[in-house]
CSV table of C-alpha atoms in Angstrom, one decimal:
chain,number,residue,atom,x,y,z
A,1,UNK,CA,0.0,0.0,0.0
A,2,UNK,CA,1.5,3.2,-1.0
A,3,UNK,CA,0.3,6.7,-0.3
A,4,UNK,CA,1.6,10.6,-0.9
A,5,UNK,CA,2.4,12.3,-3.6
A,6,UNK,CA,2.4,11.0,-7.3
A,7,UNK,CA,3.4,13.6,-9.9
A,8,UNK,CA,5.6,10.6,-11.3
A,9,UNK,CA,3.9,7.5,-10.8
A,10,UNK,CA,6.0,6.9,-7.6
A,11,UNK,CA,3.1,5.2,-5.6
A,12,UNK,CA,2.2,2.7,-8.3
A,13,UNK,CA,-1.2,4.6,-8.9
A,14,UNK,CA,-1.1,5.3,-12.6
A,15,UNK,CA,-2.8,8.7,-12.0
A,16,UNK,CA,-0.5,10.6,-14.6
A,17,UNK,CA,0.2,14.1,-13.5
A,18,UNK,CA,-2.5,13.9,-10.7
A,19,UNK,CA,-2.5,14.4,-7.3
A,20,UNK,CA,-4.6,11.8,-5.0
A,21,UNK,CA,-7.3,13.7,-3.5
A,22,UNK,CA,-7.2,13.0,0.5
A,23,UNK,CA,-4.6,11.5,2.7
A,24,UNK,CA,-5.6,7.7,2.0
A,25,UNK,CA,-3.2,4.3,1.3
A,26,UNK,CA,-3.9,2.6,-2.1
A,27,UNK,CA,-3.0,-1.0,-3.0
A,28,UNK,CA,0.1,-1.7,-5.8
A,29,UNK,CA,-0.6,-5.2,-7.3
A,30,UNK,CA,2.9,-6.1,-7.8
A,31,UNK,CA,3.3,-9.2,-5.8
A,32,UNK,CA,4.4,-11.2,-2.9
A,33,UNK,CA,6.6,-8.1,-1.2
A,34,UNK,CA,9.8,-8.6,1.3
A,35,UNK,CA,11.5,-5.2,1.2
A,36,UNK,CA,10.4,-1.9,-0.5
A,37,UNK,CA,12.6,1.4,-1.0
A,38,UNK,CA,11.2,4.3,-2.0
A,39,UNK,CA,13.5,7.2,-3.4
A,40,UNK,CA,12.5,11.0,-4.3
A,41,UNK,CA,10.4,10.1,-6.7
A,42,UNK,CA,10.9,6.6,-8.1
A,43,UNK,CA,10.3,3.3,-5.5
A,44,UNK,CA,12.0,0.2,-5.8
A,45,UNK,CA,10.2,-3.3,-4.6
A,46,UNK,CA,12.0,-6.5,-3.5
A,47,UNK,CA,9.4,-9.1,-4.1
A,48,UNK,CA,9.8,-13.0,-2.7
A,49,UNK,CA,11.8,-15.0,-4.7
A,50,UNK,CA,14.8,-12.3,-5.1
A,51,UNK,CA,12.9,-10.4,-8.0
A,52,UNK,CA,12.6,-6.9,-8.3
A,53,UNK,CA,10.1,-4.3,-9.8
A,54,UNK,CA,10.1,-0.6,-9.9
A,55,UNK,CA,8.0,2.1,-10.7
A,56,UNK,CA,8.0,5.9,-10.5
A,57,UNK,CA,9.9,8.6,-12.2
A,58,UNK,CA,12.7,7.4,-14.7
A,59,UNK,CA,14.2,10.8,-16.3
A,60,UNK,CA,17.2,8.9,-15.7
A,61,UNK,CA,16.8,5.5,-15.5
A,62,UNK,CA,16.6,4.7,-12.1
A,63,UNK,CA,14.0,2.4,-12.9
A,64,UNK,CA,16.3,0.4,-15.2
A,65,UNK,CA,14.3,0.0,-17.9
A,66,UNK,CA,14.0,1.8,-20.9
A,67,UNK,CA,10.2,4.1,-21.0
A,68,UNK,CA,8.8,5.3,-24.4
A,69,UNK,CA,10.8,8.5,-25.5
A,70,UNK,CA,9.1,11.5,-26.3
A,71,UNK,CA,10.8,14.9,-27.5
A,72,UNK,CA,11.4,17.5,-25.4
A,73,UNK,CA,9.3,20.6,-26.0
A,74,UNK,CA,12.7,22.5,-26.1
A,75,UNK,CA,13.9,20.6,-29.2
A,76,UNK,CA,11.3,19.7,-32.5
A,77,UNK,CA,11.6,16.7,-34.1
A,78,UNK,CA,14.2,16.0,-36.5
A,79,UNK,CA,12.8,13.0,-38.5
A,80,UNK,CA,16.6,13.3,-40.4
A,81,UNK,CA,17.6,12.4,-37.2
A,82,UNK,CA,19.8,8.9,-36.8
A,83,UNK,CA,18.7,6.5,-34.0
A,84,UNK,CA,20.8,6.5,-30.8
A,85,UNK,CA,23.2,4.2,-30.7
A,86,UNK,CA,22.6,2.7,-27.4
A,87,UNK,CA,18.9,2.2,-27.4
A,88,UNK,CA,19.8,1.4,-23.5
A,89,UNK,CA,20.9,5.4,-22.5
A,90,UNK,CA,18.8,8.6,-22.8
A,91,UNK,CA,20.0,11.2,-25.0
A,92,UNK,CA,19.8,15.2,-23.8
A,93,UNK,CA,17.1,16.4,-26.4
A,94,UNK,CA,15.0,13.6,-25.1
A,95,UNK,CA,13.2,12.7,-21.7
A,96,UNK,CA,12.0,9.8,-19.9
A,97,UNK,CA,8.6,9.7,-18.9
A,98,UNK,CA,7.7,8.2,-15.6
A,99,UNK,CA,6.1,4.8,-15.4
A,100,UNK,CA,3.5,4.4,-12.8
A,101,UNK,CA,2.5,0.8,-13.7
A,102,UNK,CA,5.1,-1.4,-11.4
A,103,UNK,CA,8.0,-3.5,-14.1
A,104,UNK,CA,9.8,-6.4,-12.8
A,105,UNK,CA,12.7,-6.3,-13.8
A,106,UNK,CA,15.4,-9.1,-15.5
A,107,UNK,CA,17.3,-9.7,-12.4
A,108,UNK,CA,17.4,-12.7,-10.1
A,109,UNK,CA,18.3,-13.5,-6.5
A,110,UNK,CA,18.0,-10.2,-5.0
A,111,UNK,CA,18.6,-10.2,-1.3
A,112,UNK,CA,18.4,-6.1,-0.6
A,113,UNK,CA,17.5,-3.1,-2.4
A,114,UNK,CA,17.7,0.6,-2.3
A,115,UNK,CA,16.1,3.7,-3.9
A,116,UNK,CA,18.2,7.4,-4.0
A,117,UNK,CA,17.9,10.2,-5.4
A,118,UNK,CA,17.8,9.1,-8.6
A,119,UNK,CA,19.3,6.0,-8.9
A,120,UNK,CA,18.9,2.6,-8.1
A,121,UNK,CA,20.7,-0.2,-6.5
A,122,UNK,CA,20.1,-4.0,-5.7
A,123,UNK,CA,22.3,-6.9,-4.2
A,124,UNK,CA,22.0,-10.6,-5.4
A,125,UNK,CA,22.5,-13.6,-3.4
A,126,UNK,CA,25.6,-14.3,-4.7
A,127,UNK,CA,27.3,-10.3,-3.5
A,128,UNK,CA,26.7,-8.5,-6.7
A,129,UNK,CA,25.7,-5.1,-6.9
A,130,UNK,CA,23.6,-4.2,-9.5
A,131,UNK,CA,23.2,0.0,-10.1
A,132,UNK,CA,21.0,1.6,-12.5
A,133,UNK,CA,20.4,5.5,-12.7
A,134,UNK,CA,21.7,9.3,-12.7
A,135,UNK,CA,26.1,9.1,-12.4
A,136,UNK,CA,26.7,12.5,-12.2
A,137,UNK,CA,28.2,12.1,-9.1
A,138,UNK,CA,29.7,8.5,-9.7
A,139,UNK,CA,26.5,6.7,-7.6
A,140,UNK,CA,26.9,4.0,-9.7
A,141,UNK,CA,30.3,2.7,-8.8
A,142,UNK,CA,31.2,2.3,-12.4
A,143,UNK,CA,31.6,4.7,-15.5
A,144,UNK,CA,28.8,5.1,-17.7
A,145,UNK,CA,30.2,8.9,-18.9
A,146,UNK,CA,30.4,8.9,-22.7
A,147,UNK,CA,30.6,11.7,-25.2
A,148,UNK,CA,27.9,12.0,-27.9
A,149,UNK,CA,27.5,14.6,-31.0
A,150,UNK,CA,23.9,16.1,-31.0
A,151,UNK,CA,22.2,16.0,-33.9
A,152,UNK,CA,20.7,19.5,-33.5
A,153,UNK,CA,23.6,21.4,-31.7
A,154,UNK,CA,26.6,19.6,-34.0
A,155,UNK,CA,28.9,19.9,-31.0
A,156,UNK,CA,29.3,17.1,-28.4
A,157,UNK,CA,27.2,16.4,-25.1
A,158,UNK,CA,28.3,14.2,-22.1
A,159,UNK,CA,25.5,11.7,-20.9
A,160,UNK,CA,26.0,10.5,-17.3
A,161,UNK,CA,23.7,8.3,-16.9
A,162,UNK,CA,23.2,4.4,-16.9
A,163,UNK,CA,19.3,3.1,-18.1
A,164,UNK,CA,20.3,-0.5,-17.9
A,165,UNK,CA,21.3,-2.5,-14.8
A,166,UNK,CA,25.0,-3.8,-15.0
A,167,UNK,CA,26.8,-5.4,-12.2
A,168,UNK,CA,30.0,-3.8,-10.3
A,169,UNK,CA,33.0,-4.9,-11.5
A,170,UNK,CA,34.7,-5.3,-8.1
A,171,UNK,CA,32.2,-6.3,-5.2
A,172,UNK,CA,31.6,-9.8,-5.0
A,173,UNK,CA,31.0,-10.0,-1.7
A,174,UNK,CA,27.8,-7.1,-0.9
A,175,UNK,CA,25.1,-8.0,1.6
A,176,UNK,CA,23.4,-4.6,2.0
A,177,UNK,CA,23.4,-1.6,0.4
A,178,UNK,CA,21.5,2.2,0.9
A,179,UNK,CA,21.3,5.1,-1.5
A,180,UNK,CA,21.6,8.5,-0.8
A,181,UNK,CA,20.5,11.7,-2.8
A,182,UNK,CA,24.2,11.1,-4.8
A,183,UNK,CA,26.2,8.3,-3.0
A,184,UNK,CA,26.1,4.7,-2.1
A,185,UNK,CA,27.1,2.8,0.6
A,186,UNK,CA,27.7,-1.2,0.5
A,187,UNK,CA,27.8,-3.8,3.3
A,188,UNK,CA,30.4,-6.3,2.3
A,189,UNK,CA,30.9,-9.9,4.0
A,190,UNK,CA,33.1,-9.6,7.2
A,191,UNK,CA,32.1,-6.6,8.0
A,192,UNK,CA,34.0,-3.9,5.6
A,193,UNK,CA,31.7,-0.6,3.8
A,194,UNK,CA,32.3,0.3,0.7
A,195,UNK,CA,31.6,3.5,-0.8
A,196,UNK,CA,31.1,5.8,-3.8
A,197,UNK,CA,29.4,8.9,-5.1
A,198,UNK,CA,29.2,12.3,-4.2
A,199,UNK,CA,31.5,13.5,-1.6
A,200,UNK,CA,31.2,16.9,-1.1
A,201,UNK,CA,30.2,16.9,2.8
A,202,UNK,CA,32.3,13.8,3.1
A,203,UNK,CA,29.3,11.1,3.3
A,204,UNK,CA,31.6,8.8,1.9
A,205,UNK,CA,33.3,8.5,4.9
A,206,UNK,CA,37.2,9.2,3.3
A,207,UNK,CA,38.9,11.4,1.5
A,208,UNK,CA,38.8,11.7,-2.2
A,209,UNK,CA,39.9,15.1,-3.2
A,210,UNK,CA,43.4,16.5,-2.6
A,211,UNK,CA,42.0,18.5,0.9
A,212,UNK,CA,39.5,18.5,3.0
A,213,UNK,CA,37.9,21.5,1.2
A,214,UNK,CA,37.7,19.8,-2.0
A,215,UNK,CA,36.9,16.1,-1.3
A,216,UNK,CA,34.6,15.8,-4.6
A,217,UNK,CA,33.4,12.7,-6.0
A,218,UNK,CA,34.5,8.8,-6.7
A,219,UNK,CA,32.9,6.6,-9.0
A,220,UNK,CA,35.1,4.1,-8.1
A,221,UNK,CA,34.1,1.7,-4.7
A,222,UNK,CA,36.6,1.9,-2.0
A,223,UNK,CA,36.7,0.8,1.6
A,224,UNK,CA,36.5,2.7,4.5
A,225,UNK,CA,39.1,1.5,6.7
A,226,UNK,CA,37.4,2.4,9.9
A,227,UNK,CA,35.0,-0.4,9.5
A,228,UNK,CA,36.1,-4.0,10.2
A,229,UNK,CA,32.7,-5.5,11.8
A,230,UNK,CA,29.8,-3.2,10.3
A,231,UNK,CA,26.5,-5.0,10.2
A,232,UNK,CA,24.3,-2.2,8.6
A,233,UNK,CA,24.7,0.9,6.5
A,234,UNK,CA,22.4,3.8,5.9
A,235,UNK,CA,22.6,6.6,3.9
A,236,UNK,CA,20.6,9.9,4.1
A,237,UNK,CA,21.0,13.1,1.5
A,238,UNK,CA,24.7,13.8,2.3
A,239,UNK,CA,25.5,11.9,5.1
A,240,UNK,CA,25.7,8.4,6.0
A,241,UNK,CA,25.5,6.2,9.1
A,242,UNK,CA,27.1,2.3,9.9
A,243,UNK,CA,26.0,0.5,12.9
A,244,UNK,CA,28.4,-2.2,14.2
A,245,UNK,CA,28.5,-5.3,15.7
A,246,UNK,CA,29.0,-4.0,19.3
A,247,UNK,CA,25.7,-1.8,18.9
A,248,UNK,CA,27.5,1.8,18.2
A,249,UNK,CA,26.7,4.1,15.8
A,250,UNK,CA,29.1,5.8,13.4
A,251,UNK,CA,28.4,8.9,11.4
A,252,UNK,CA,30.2,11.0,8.5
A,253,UNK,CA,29.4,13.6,5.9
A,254,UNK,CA,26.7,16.8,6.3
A,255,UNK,CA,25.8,18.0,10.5
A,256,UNK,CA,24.3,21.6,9.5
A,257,UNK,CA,21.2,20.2,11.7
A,258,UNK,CA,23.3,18.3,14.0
A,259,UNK,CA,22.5,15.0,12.0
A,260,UNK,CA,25.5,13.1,12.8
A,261,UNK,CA,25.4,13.3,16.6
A,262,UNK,CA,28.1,15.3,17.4
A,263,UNK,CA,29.3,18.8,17.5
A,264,UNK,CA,31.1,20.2,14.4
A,265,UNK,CA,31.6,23.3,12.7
A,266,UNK,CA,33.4,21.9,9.2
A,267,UNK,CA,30.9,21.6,6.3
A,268,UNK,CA,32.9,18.2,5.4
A,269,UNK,CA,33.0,15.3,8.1
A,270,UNK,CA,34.5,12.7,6.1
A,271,UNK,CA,36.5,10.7,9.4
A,272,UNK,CA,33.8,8.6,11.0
A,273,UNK,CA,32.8,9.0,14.8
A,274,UNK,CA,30.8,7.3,17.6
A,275,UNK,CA,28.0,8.8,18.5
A,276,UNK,CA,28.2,9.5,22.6
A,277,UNK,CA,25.7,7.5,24.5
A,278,UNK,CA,25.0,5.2,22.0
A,279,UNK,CA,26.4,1.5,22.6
A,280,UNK,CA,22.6,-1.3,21.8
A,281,UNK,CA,21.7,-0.1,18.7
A,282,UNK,CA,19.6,-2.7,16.8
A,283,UNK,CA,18.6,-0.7,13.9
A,284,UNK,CA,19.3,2.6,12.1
A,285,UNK,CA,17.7,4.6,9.2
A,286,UNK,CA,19.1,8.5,7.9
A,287,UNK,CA,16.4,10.9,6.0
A,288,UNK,CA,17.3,14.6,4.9
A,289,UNK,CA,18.4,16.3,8.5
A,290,UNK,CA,17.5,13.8,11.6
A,291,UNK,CA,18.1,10.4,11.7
A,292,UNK,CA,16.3,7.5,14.1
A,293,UNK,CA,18.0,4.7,16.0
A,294,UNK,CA,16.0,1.8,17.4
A,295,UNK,CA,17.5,0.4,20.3
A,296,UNK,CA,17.9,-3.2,21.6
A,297,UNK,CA,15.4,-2.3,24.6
A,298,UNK,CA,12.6,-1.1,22.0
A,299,UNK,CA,13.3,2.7,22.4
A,300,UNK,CA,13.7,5.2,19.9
A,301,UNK,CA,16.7,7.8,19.9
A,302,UNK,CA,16.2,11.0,17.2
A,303,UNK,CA,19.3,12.6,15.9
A,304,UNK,CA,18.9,15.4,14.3
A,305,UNK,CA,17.1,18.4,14.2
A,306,UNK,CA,14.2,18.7,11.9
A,307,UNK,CA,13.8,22.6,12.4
A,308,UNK,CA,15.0,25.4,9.7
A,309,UNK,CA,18.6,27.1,10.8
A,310,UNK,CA,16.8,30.1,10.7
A,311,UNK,CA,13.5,31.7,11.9
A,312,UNK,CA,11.1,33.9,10.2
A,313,UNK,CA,13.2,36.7,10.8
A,314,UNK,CA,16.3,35.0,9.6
A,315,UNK,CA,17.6,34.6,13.3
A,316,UNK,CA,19.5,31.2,13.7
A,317,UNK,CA,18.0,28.3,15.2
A,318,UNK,CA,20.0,26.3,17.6
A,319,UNK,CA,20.6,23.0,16.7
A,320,UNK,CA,21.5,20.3,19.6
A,321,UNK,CA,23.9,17.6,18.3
A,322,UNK,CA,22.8,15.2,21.2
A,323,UNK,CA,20.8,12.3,20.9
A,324,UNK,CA,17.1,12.6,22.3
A,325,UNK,CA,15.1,10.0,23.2
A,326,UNK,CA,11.5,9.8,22.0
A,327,UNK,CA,8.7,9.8,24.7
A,328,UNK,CA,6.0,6.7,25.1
A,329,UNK,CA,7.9,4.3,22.3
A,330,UNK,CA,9.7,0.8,24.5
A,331,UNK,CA,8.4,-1.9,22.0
A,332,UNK,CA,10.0,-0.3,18.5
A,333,UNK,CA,11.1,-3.1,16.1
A,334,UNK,CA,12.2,-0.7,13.4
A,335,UNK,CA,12.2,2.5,12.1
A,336,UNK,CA,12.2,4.5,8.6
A,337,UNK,CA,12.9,8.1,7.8
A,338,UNK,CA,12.1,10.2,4.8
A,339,UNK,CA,12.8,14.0,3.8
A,340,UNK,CA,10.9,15.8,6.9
A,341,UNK,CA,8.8,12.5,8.4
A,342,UNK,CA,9.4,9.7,10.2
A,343,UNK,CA,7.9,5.9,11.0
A,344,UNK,CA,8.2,3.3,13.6
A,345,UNK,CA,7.1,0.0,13.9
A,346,UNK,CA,6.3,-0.9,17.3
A,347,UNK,CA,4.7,-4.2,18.7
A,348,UNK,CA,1.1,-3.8,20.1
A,349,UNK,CA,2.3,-4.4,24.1
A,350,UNK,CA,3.0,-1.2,25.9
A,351,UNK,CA,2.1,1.5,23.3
């Protein structure tokens, strides 16, 4: 059941440009469901039987399927025009529609899933990642750049984009993986995190460029040596989190709203920290600014704050870096956080 906003098919609806009237849940016939991600605009479903279906926006490709092209209103049609050729990538003078109908896609033995910004990426049983979508910021973990002459302009265009699903060359050993807005994190057997992307607040918790000020992006995947016995990875816009096997909490990348737990003025945080006073975690999940962490004991910590930095009268707002506990919650199982919202599944005893 899926419910919110769906401009681009992201719930499944096929509404088309229509808003749902009312705050109500609708069903998705997709299938037997274990998992669901859902991204800014596109969601990604891991149904029983490790197969996978998407629907939502795909402007580019993080569906990983190829939608019916249609031409821009910026550009007419040139009917002298050659075909692409890669019918699997987008070309700039044309767009993707979305695809509201959910598609299961031609991959097998999918054991996680995860839906960014705009791009998409999947684990198979046997520690494959599979990444489909937008690689501006390398997201994908592999290079799908390529240089093309437009037809109308006669000069060349970069496309950054991957349509099509392809495997990373060098993980074969991924159990988990998260998407944020432009980076990728990936669980790997024994306990080591990869990661790749954007890394401009330092969510990829290392350095990439030649200083702090400049860290940039990777495309390539690269382990962060801090972690030896990580057992799950979350990534929010530009940050990331990795809980380990001794219940602690890391964080790295963006804290403008205090989101990794500690104090810091730098705009980069690319060393991973401990959060203070957390040492049971059992689960954690990062959205835009505020992250939740479900304890061993059922409660909830927030980190985070979900407030603007400034008021109405452009005074700023102080932002506390220390983990709060949330009232009246002792039987939470898990917990998932979006841009501005978050949910909690609790058992029915004691709320």
């Amino acid at each position: 059941f899926t419910t919110g906003q769906d401009d681009r098919g992201q719930l499944g609806w096929d509404l088309g440009f229509r808003y749902p009237k009312g705050n109500f849940f609708s069903k998705v016939t997709v299938g037997f469901v274990n998992a669901i991600s859902c991204g800014n605009d596109h969601s990604v479903v891991l149904l029983r039987g490790g197969l996978v279906a998407t629907f939502g926006n795909n402007d580019y490709g993080a569906l990983g399927i190829v939608t019916r092209r249609i031409q821009s209103p910026r550009f007419p049609r040139d009917n002298n025009r050659s075909p692409s050729p890669n019918p699997g990538e987008s070309e700039l003078d044309f767009q993707m529609p979305f695809k509201a109908q959910p598609t299961i896609l031609d991959i097998t033995d999918v054991v996680s899933v995860a839906a960014g910004g705009s791009h998409s990426a999947v684990v198979t049983k046997d520690g494959h990642v599979i990444t489909f979508g937008n690689n501006v910021f390398g997201q994908l973990g592999r290079e799908t750049r390529r240089t093309e002459i437009n037809q109308r302009w006669g000069g060349p265009i970069v496309v950054s984009f991957g349509t099509l699903p392809y495997e990373i060359s060098n993980i074969i050993t991924a159990r988990q993986v998260s998407c944020g807005s432009q980076h990728t994190l990936v669980l790997l057997e024994g306990g080591r995190v990869a990661s790749f992307g954007n890394n401009e607040n330092g969510q990829l918790g290392r350095k990439t460029g030649k200083d702090v000020y400049s860290l940039g992006y990777d495309e390539t995947p690269q382990i962060i040596k801090e972690f030896v016995t990580a057992t799950a990875v979350s990534c929010g816009s530009n940050y990331s989190a990795v809980l380990v096997k001794d219940g602690k909490v890391a964080t790295f990348g963006n804290n403008e709203n205090g989101q990794l737990g500690r104090f810091s003025l730098d705009k980069a945080n690319a060393t991973p920290a401990a959060i203070n006073g957390i040492s049971n975690a059992r689960s954690v999940s990062c959205g835009h600014s505020f992250m939740l962490i479900v304890l061993k004991n059922g409660t909830v910590m927030k980190v985070g704050d979900t407030r603007d930095r400034y008021d109405e009268r452009g005074g700023r707002v102080t932002v506390d870096y220390k983990p709060k506990m949330i009232s009246k919650i002792n039987t939470a199982i898990a917990a998932s956080v979006g841009v501005s919202h978050g949910a909690i599944l609790v058992m029915n005893r004691g709320w």
